[in-house]
mmCIF file of C-alpha atoms in Angstrom:
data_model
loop_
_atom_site.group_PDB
_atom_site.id
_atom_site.type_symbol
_atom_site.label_atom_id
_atom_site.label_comp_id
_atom_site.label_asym_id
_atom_site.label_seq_id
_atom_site.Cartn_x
_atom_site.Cartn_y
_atom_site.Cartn_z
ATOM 1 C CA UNK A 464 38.455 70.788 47.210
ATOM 2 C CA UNK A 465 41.469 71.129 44.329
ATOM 3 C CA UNK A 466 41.074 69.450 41.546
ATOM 4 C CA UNK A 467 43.610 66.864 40.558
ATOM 5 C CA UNK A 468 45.303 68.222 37.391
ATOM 6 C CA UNK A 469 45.481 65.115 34.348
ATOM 7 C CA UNK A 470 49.190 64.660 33.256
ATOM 8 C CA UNK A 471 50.722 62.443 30.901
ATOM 9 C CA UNK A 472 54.643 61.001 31.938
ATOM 10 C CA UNK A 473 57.004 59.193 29.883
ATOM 11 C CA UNK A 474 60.223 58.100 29.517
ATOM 12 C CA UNK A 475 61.555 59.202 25.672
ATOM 13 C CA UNK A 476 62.868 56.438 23.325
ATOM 14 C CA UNK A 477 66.132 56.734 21.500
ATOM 15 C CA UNK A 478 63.737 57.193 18.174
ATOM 16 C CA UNK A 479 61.630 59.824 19.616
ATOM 17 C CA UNK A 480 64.396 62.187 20.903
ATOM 18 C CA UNK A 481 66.019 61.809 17.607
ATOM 19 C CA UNK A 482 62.772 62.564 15.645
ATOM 20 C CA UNK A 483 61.722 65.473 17.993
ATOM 21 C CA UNK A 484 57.948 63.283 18.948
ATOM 22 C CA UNK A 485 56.729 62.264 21.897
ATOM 23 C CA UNK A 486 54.341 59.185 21.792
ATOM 24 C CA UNK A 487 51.040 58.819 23.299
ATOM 25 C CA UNK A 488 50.061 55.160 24.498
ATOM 26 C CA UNK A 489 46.522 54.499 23.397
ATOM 27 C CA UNK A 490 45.432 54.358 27.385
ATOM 28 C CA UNK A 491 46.259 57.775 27.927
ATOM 29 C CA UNK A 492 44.680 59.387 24.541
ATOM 30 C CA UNK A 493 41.749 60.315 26.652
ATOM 31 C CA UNK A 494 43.805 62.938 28.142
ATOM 32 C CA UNK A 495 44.254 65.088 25.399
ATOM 33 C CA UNK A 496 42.142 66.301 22.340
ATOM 34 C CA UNK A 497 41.107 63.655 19.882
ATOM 35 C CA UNK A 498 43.875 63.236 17.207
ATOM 36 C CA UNK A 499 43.764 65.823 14.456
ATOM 37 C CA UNK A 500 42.281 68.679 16.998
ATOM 38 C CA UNK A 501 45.335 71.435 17.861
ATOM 39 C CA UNK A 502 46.003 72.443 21.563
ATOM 40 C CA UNK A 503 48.246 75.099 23.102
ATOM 41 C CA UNK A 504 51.615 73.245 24.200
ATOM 42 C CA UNK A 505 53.756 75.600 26.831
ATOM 43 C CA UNK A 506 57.058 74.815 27.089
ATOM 44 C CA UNK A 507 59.428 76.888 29.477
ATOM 45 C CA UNK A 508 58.059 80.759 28.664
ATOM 46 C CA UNK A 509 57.107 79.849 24.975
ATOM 47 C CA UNK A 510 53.898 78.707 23.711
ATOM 48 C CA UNK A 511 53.328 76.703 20.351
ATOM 49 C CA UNK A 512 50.622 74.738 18.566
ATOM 50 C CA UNK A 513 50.474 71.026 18.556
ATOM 51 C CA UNK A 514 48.209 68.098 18.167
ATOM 52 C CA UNK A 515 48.265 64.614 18.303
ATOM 53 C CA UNK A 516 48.488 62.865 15.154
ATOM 54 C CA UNK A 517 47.886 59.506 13.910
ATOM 55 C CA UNK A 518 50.734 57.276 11.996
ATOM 56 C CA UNK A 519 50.671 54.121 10.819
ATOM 57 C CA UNK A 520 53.577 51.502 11.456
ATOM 58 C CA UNK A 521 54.181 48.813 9.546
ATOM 59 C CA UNK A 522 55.490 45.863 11.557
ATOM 60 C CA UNK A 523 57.402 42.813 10.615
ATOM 61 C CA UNK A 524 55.711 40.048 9.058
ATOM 62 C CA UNK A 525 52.291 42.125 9.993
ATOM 63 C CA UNK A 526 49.601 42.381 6.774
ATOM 64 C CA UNK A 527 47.925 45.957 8.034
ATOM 65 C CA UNK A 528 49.883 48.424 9.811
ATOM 66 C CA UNK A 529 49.499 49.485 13.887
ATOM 67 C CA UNK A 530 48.988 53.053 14.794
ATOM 68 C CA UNK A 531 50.375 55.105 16.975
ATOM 69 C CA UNK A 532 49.731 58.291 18.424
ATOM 70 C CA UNK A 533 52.552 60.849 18.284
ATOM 71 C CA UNK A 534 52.552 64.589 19.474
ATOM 72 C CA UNK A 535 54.914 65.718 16.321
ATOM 73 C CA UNK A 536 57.516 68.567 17.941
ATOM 74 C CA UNK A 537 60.210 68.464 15.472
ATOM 75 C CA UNK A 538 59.121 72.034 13.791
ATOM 76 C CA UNK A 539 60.111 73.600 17.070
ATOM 77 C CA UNK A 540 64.081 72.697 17.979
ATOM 78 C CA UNK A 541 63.996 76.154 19.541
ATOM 79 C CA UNK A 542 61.952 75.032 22.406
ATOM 80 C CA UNK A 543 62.216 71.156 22.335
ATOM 81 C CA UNK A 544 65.493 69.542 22.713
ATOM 82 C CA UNK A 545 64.938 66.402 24.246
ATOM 83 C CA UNK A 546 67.800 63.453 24.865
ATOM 84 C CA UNK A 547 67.200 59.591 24.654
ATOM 85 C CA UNK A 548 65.816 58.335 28.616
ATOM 86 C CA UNK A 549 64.682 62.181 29.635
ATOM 87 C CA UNK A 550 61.413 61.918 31.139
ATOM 88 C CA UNK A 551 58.516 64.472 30.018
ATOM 89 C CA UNK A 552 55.728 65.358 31.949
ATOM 90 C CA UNK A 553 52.733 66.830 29.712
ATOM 91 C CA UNK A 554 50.187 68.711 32.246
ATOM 92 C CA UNK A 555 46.418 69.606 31.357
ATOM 93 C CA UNK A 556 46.552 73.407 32.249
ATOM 94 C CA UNK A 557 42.973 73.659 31.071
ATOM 95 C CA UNK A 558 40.906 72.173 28.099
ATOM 96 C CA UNK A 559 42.774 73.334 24.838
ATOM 97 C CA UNK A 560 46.464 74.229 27.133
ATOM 98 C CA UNK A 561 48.820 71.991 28.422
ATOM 99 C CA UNK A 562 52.430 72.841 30.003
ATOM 100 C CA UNK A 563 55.737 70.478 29.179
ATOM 101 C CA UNK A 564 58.300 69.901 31.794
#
């Protein structure tokens, strides 16, 4: 029996293809390693170190901020250009390496 490999699809924002991040919904956080923990990211034949990382946003007319969960790739415009509507698939690989298509 094959085991179903866990993967992660979105659509990107205007503001994350412009700031080189893809966001992680809270729902899906149990896919990847808890926040602050680096993985192995593959993209194409390149490999690079990433994590997901906790920011607070402040809202309008909120009195605490919201988090969100970001997986930060703007250190890497080598590898990762993305454009506003692509659609990114992040694939578990195994437990510390995942691929990007």
């Amino acid at each position: 029996m094959v085991k179903e490999q866990a993967k992660y699809i979105r659509k990107l924002s205007g503001e994350e293809a412009l700031k080189r991040y893809i966001l992680v919904v809270r729902e899906s956080l149990k896919l990847f390693p808890s926040p602050g923990t680096m993985f192995t990211l593959k993209i194409g034949d390149k490999k690079i170190e990433a994590e997901v990382t906790l920011i607070e946003v402040w809202n309008q007319g909120g009195s605490k901020p919201s988090t969100e969960y970001h997986i930060d790739l703007s250190h890497h415009p080598d590898v990762f250009r993305p454009h506003y509507g692509q659609k990114v698939t992040l694939t578990r690989k195994k437990d510390t390496l995942y691929e990007l298509n």
